Amino acid sequence: MTQDIYAALGVKRRINAAGTLTRLGGALMDDEVVAAMAAAARASVDIGELQAAASRAIARHTGAQAGIVTTGAAAALTLAAAASMTRWDIARMAALPHAEGFANEILLHRTHYTGYAHALRAAGARLVDLGHNDRSTGAGVRGIEPWEIEAAITPRTAAFAFSANPSNLSDLPVVVKACRSKDIPVIVDAAAQLPPRSNLRRFFELGADLVAFSGGKAIGGPQASGILAGRRDLVGAALVQQLDMDVSPETWAPPDLIDLKEMKGIPHHGLGRGFKAGKEEIVGLLAALERFAAADDAVSNAALEKRLNGISNALGELPGITKRIAPARETGRVPQLYLAIENPLALSRRLQAAATPVHLSERFAAQGILIVDPQALRPEDDAALAEAVRTAVLA
Ligand SMILES: *Cc1c(COP(=O)(O)O)cnc(C)c1O
């Protein structure tokens, strides 16, 4: 059925051992998640009420005060930036993305400036870079320091953005401590920091005010879904800028998360109106989150390692290739099979040009490694993947 849909469109199905990459469609959803989305598609609900229910579920799984479903982690970052700049001020909400008249600067350490910084700027924020962070650049032993942050905070500062990865987590409490006393929200991009499952709670335990997760990566939800979770007031200010606001003030019944008392009126469509999360995405994300949170890292990693061993055995000895399975504790996420080879991108190009294209992760190509990432690899494709790699290497 699924294959027929793509074939009918003249679109090739691909064997994806590159991970939950957005450009390859993100995660694959379990049948139960697909069924939840299909069921959600067949009835009308109030989206604000549905987001409030999502908030309760997200709070239960993350320990955050509140959370909403977004159309991805990048959208969550844009909404987080907007909420940090506006809080409950509806005139500011109306002004965005023009934010020159109020605190519109987001502090960002140089080593946290990723391709997703654009998502923060999209809300109208101006990014202010700071710090040296020699530990991240490899130039020395010092990481983010409180005085650098304190010196950078001005009345124009709206938030601090932090792009989390396994090696920089120890910097987060330093940032939180420096920002908290000045009421500067700390926004964490944790889009791809799952698994480990403990990271659902970790960033909140470390004091983050807002955290963005992808729904279409490890959580296994719809590709166009994500989570923005954190402080109730900020999540509420994000939600009111995401919802359809073509409402009659006389009849509108917003969820509790939206604090009517704090607002001087009812805002119009906000900056996030174009990032609307549909009922299908919201319900699908929640179904996926339930399943993800209930599973066990050790069990799922052991199963993935077993599959990678099978793939490695099926590959056998290949000239010019050294194989090694990197366990989850090394990769920081899931176990992966590393293929060390002289010209990794040439092999990757051949694999992608096959009749059924095959994708390996090129993340470490500069170090001469292609990675078999099993996260979005269908078990029934394991044998075909090994065969395709053998064919491409021996060609
Ligand atoms: C994938 C990713 C994003 C974007 O997530 P989407 O859910 O695709 O919007 C943002 N930041 C980082 C670090 C990511 O890896």
Coordinates of C-alpha atoms and ligand atoms in Angstrom, one line a residue:
M1 CA 0.0 0.0 0.0
T2 CA 2.6 2.5 1.1
Q3 CA 5.0 1.5 -1.7
D4 CA 2.1 1.8 -4.2
I5 CA 1.5 5.4 -3.1
Y6 CA 5.0 6.5 -3.8
A7 CA 5.2 4.4 -7.0
A8 CA 2.0 6.0 -8.3
L9 CA 3.6 9.4 -7.9
G10 CA 6.7 8.2 -9.7
V11 CA 8.8 8.7 -6.5
K12 CA 11.5 6.2 -5.6
R13 CA 11.4 4.5 -2.3
R14 CA 14.8 4.7 -0.6
I15 CA 16.6 2.5 1.9
N16 CA 17.5 4.8 4.7
A17 CA 20.4 4.0 6.8
A18 CA 21.3 7.7 7.3
G19 CA 19.1 8.3 10.3
T20 CA 15.9 10.3 10.8
L21 CA 17.0 13.0 8.3
T22 CA 14.3 15.5 7.5
R23 CA 15.1 15.5 3.8
L24 CA 14.5 11.7 3.8
G25 CA 11.2 12.1 5.5
G26 CA 12.3 11.7 9.2
A27 CA 11.2 8.8 11.3
L28 CA 9.1 5.9 10.2
M29 CA 5.9 5.7 12.3
D30 CA 4.6 2.6 14.0
D31 CA 1.2 1.2 13.0
E32 CA -0.4 2.5 16.2
V33 CA 0.8 6.0 15.6
V34 CA -0.5 5.9 12.0
A35 CA -3.8 4.6 13.3
A36 CA -4.0 7.4 15.9
M37 CA -3.5 10.0 13.2
A38 CA -6.1 8.4 10.9
A39 CA -8.6 8.4 13.8
A40 CA -7.8 12.0 14.6
A41 CA -8.5 13.0 11.0
R42 CA -12.1 11.9 11.2
A43 CA -13.5 14.3 13.8
S44 CA -13.6 18.0 14.6
V45 CA -12.1 19.3 17.8
D46 CA -11.1 22.6 19.3
I47 CA -7.4 22.9 18.6
G48 CA -6.7 25.0 21.7
E49 CA -8.4 22.3 23.8
L50 CA -6.4 19.6 22.1
Q51 CA -3.1 21.6 22.7
A52 CA -4.0 21.8 26.3
A53 CA -4.4 18.1 26.5
A54 CA -1.1 17.8 24.7
S55 CA 0.4 20.1 27.3
R56 CA -0.7 17.8 30.1
A57 CA 0.8 14.7 28.4
I58 CA 4.1 16.5 27.5
A59 CA 4.4 17.8 31.1
R60 CA 3.9 14.2 32.4
H61 CA 6.7 12.9 30.2
T62 CA 9.2 15.7 30.5
G63 CA 8.6 17.2 33.9
A64 CA 8.1 20.6 32.3
Q65 CA 5.3 22.8 33.4
A66 CA 3.7 22.9 30.0
G67 CA 4.2 22.0 26.4
I68 CA 2.7 22.3 22.9
V69 CA 3.0 20.4 19.7
T70 CA 4.7 22.4 17.0
T71 CA 5.4 21.6 13.4
G72 CA 9.0 20.6 14.2
A73 CA 11.8 21.7 16.5
A74 CA 12.8 24.5 14.1
A75 CA 9.2 25.9 14.4
A76 CA 9.5 25.4 18.2
L77 CA 12.6 27.6 18.2
T78 CA 10.9 30.3 16.2
L79 CA 7.9 30.2 18.6
A80 CA 10.3 30.2 21.6
A81 CA 12.1 33.3 20.3
A82 CA 8.7 35.0 19.7
A83 CA 7.4 34.2 23.2
S84 CA 10.6 35.3 24.8
M85 CA 10.4 38.7 23.1
T86 CA 6.6 39.3 23.5
R87 CA 5.7 37.5 26.8
W88 CA 2.0 38.4 27.1
D89 CA 2.3 41.8 25.4
I90 CA -0.2 41.7 22.5
A91 CA 1.2 44.8 20.8
R92 CA 4.5 43.1 20.6
M93 CA 2.9 40.0 19.2
A94 CA 1.3 42.2 16.5
A95 CA 4.6 43.8 15.7
L96 CA 6.6 40.7 15.1
P97 CA 8.8 40.0 13.2
H98 CA 9.6 43.7 13.6
A99 CA 11.0 43.9 17.1
E100 CA 13.2 47.0 17.1
G101 CA 11.0 48.7 19.7
F102 CA 11.6 46.2 22.5
A103 CA 14.1 43.6 23.9
N104 CA 14.8 41.6 20.8
E105 CA 18.3 40.2 21.3
I106 CA 19.1 36.6 21.8
L107 CA 22.5 35.7 23.2
L108 CA 24.2 32.8 21.6
H109 CA 27.7 31.4 22.2
R110 CA 29.7 31.2 19.0
T111 CA 30.1 27.4 19.3
H112 CA 26.3 27.1 19.4
Y113 CA 25.7 28.9 16.1
T114 CA 24.2 26.1 14.1
G115 CA 22.2 26.1 10.8
Y116 CA 19.1 26.3 13.0
A117 CA 20.0 29.8 14.4
H118 CA 18.0 31.0 11.4
A119 CA 14.8 29.7 13.1
L120 CA 15.4 32.1 16.0
R121 CA 16.1 35.0 13.7
A122 CA 12.9 34.2 11.8
A123 CA 10.9 35.6 14.8
G124 CA 12.6 38.9 14.4
A125 CA 15.3 38.4 17.0
R126 CA 18.8 39.7 16.5
L127 CA 21.5 37.2 17.5
V128 CA 24.3 38.4 19.6
D129 CA 27.3 36.1 19.8
L130 CA 29.6 36.0 22.7
G131 CA 32.2 34.0 24.5
H132 CA 35.2 31.9 23.5
N133 CA 34.3 28.5 24.8
D134 CA 37.7 26.9 24.1
R135 CA 36.5 23.6 25.3
S136 CA 34.1 23.3 22.4
T137 CA 36.5 24.6 19.8
G138 CA 39.3 22.3 21.1
A139 CA 41.6 25.2 21.8
G140 CA 41.7 24.9 25.5
V141 CA 40.1 23.8 28.8
R142 CA 37.7 26.6 29.5
G143 CA 34.0 26.4 28.7
I144 CA 31.2 29.0 28.9
E145 CA 31.9 31.4 31.8
P146 CA 29.3 33.3 33.9
W147 CA 31.0 36.6 33.6
E148 CA 30.9 36.5 29.8
I149 CA 27.1 36.0 29.9
E150 CA 26.6 38.6 32.6
A151 CA 28.6 41.2 30.7
A152 CA 26.5 40.5 27.6
I153 CA 23.1 40.9 29.2
T154 CA 21.6 44.3 28.5
P155 CA 18.0 45.7 28.7
R156 CA 17.7 44.6 25.0
T157 CA 18.3 40.9 25.9
A158 CA 15.2 38.8 25.4
A159 CA 16.6 35.2 25.7
F160 CA 19.7 33.0 25.7
A161 CA 19.9 30.2 23.1
F162 CA 21.7 26.9 23.8
S163 CA 22.2 24.2 21.2
A164 CA 22.6 21.0 23.3
N165 CA 24.8 18.1 22.5
P166 CA 26.3 15.4 24.7
S167 CA 29.6 17.2 25.2
N168 CA 28.3 20.6 26.2
L169 CA 25.7 19.7 28.9
S170 CA 27.9 20.8 31.7
D171 CA 27.8 24.3 30.4
L172 CA 24.0 24.5 30.7
P173 CA 23.8 25.0 34.5
V174 CA 26.3 27.8 34.2
V175 CA 24.1 29.5 31.6
V176 CA 20.9 29.0 33.6
K177 CA 22.5 30.4 36.8
A178 CA 23.7 33.6 35.0
C179 CA 20.4 34.1 33.2
R180 CA 17.9 33.3 35.9
S181 CA 18.7 36.2 38.2
K182 CA 18.1 38.5 35.3
D183 CA 14.9 36.8 34.2
I184 CA 16.4 35.9 30.8
P185 CA 14.7 32.7 29.5
V186 CA 17.1 30.0 28.4
I187 CA 16.0 28.3 25.1
V188 CA 17.5 24.8 24.5
D189 CA 17.6 23.3 21.0
A190 CA 17.4 19.6 21.9
A191 CA 15.9 18.6 18.6
A192 CA 18.1 15.5 18.1
Q193 CA 19.1 14.8 21.7
L194 CA 16.9 11.8 22.0
P195 CA 17.6 9.0 22.8
P196 CA 18.7 8.7 25.6
R197 CA 15.1 8.8 26.9
S198 CA 16.3 10.5 30.1
N199 CA 16.9 13.6 28.0
L200 CA 13.1 14.1 27.9
R201 CA 13.6 15.4 31.5
R202 CA 17.3 16.3 31.6
F203 CA 17.2 19.8 30.2
F204 CA 14.4 20.8 32.5
E205 CA 16.2 19.3 35.5
L206 CA 19.2 21.5 34.5
G207 CA 17.0 24.6 34.6
A208 CA 16.1 25.3 30.9
D209 CA 13.1 27.5 30.5
L210 CA 12.1 26.3 27.0
V211 CA 13.2 23.2 25.2
A212 CA 12.6 22.2 21.5
F213 CA 12.4 18.5 20.5
S214 CA 11.8 17.1 17.1
G215 CA 8.8 14.8 16.8
G216 CA 9.8 13.3 13.5
K217 CA 13.2 12.1 14.7
A218 CA 13.7 9.5 17.5
I219 CA 10.3 10.0 19.1
G220 CA 8.9 8.5 15.9
G221 CA 6.0 10.9 15.4
P222 CA 4.8 12.6 12.2
Q223 CA 7.6 14.2 10.3
A224 CA 6.1 17.7 10.6
S225 CA 5.8 17.6 14.4
G226 CA 7.8 18.7 17.3
I227 CA 7.5 19.9 20.9
L228 CA 8.0 23.2 22.6
A229 CA 8.0 22.6 26.4
G230 CA 8.9 24.5 29.4
R231 CA 7.7 27.4 31.5
R232 CA 3.9 27.7 31.5
D233 CA 3.8 31.4 30.8
L234 CA 6.2 31.2 27.9
V235 CA 4.6 28.2 26.4
G236 CA 1.2 29.9 26.7
A237 CA 2.5 33.0 24.9
A238 CA 3.9 30.7 22.2
L239 CA 0.6 28.9 21.8
V240 CA -1.5 32.1 21.4
Q241 CA 0.9 33.1 18.6
Q242 CA 0.5 29.8 16.9
L243 CA -3.3 29.3 17.1
D244 CA -5.9 30.5 14.5
M245 CA -7.1 33.7 16.1
D246 CA -10.0 34.5 13.9
V247 CA -12.3 34.3 17.0
S248 CA -15.1 36.4 18.4
P249 CA -14.0 37.9 21.7
E250 CA -17.6 37.3 23.0
T251 CA -17.5 33.5 22.4
W252 CA -13.8 32.5 22.4
A253 CA -13.0 30.0 25.1
P254 CA -9.2 29.6 25.2
P255 CA -7.5 26.9 27.2
D256 CA -6.1 27.7 30.7
L257 CA -2.6 27.8 29.2
I258 CA -3.5 31.1 27.6
D259 CA -3.7 33.7 30.3
L260 CA -6.4 36.2 29.3
K261 CA -5.8 38.3 32.5
E262 CA -2.2 38.9 31.4
M263 CA -3.2 40.2 28.0
K264 CA -4.6 43.7 27.2
G265 CA -6.9 42.2 24.6
I266 CA -7.1 39.3 22.2
P267 CA -4.3 39.1 19.7
H268 CA -4.7 38.7 16.0
H269 CA -3.1 35.9 14.1
G270 CA 0.5 35.7 15.4
L271 CA 3.9 35.1 13.9
G272 CA 3.3 31.4 14.3
R273 CA 0.0 31.2 12.3
G274 CA 1.9 29.7 9.4
F275 CA 3.2 26.9 11.8
K276 CA -0.1 25.5 12.6
A277 CA -0.1 22.0 14.1
G278 CA -3.0 20.0 12.8
K279 CA -5.1 17.6 14.8
E280 CA -3.4 14.7 13.1
E281 CA 0.1 15.9 14.0
I282 CA -0.9 16.6 17.6
V283 CA -2.5 13.3 18.2
G284 CA 0.2 11.4 16.2
L285 CA 3.0 13.1 18.2
L286 CA 1.3 12.2 21.5
A287 CA 0.8 8.6 20.5
A288 CA 4.5 8.4 19.5
L289 CA 5.6 10.1 22.7
E290 CA 3.7 7.6 24.8
R291 CA 5.4 4.7 23.0
F292 CA 8.8 6.3 23.0
A293 CA 8.7 7.2 26.7
A294 CA 7.5 3.7 27.7
A295 CA 10.4 1.9 25.9
D296 CA 13.7 1.1 27.4
D297 CA 17.0 2.4 25.9
A298 CA 19.0 -0.7 26.9
V299 CA 16.5 -3.0 25.3
S300 CA 16.1 -1.0 22.1
N301 CA 19.9 -0.4 21.8
A302 CA 20.5 -4.2 22.2
A303 CA 18.0 -4.9 19.4
L304 CA 19.6 -2.4 17.1
E305 CA 23.1 -3.7 17.9
K306 CA 21.9 -7.2 17.0
R307 CA 20.6 -5.9 13.6
L308 CA 23.9 -4.1 13.0
N309 CA 25.8 -7.3 13.7
G310 CA 23.7 -9.1 11.2
I311 CA 24.3 -6.3 8.6
S312 CA 28.0 -6.4 9.3
N313 CA 28.1 -10.2 8.9
A314 CA 26.2 -10.0 5.6
L315 CA 28.7 -7.4 4.4
G316 CA 31.6 -9.8 5.1
E317 CA 35.1 -8.9 4.3
L318 CA 35.2 -6.0 1.8
P319 CA 38.4 -4.7 0.2
G320 CA 39.5 -1.3 1.6
I321 CA 36.7 -1.2 4.3
T322 CA 37.2 -1.5 8.0
K323 CA 34.0 -2.1 10.0
R324 CA 33.3 -1.3 13.6
I325 CA 30.1 -1.1 15.7
A326 CA 30.1 2.0 17.8
P327 CA 27.9 1.4 20.9
A328 CA 25.3 4.0 22.0
R329 CA 27.5 5.2 24.9
E330 CA 30.1 6.2 22.2
T331 CA 27.7 7.8 19.7
G332 CA 25.6 9.5 22.4
R333 CA 22.4 8.2 20.7
V334 CA 21.9 4.7 19.2
P335 CA 24.5 2.1 18.2
Q336 CA 25.9 2.6 14.7
L337 CA 28.0 0.6 12.2
Y338 CA 31.0 2.6 11.1
L339 CA 32.5 1.8 7.7
A340 CA 36.0 3.3 7.3
I341 CA 36.9 3.8 3.7
E342 CA 39.3 5.8 1.5
N343 CA 36.7 7.8 -0.5
P344 CA 33.4 7.7 1.4
L345 CA 31.5 10.2 -0.6
A346 CA 32.3 8.4 -3.9
L347 CA 30.7 5.2 -2.4
S348 CA 27.8 7.3 -1.0
R349 CA 27.2 8.7 -4.5
R350 CA 27.2 5.2 -6.0
L351 CA 24.8 4.0 -3.4
Q352 CA 22.4 6.9 -3.9
A353 CA 22.4 6.3 -7.7
A354 CA 21.3 2.6 -7.3
A355 CA 17.9 1.6 -8.7
T356 CA 16.6 1.5 -5.1
P357 CA 18.8 4.3 -3.7
V358 CA 20.6 3.6 -0.5
H359 CA 21.6 6.3 2.0
L360 CA 24.3 6.0 4.7
S361 CA 25.1 8.9 7.0
E362 CA 27.8 11.2 5.7
R363 CA 28.2 12.9 9.1
F364 CA 31.8 11.7 9.5
A365 CA 32.7 11.6 5.8
A366 CA 35.4 14.1 6.3
Q367 CA 37.0 11.6 8.7
G368 CA 36.8 8.9 6.1
I369 CA 33.7 7.2 7.6
L370 CA 30.3 6.3 6.4
I371 CA 27.8 5.3 9.0
V372 CA 25.0 2.8 9.0
D373 CA 22.5 4.5 11.3
P374 CA 19.6 2.1 12.0
Q375 CA 17.1 4.6 13.4
A376 CA 14.9 4.9 10.3
L377 CA 16.0 1.6 8.6
R378 CA 13.2 -0.9 8.2
P379 CA 14.3 -4.3 9.5
E380 CA 13.1 -5.8 6.2
D381 CA 15.6 -3.7 4.4
D382 CA 18.7 -4.9 6.3
A383 CA 19.6 -7.6 3.8
A384 CA 19.0 -5.4 0.8
L385 CA 21.2 -2.7 2.4
A386 CA 24.1 -5.1 2.9
E387 CA 23.7 -6.4 -0.6
A388 CA 23.7 -2.9 -2.1
V389 CA 26.8 -1.9 -0.2
R390 CA 28.6 -5.0 -1.3
T391 CA 27.6 -4.4 -4.9
A392 CA 28.7 -0.8 -4.8
V393 CA 32.0 -1.5 -3.2
L394 CA 32.9 -4.4 -5.5
A395 CA 31.7 -2.6 -8.6
Ligands
LIG1 C1 16.7 18.4 13.2 C2 17.2 19.5 14.0 C3 16.4 20.7 14.1 C4 15.1 20.9 13.4 O1 14.1 19.9 13.8 P1 12.8 19.8 12.9 O2 11.9 18.9 13.8 O3 13.2 19.1 11.7 O4 12.2 21.1 12.7 C5 16.8 21.7 14.9 N1 18.0 21.7 15.6 C6 18.8 20.6 15.5 C7 20.1 20.6 16.2 C8 18.4 19.5 14.7 O5 19.2 18.4 14.6

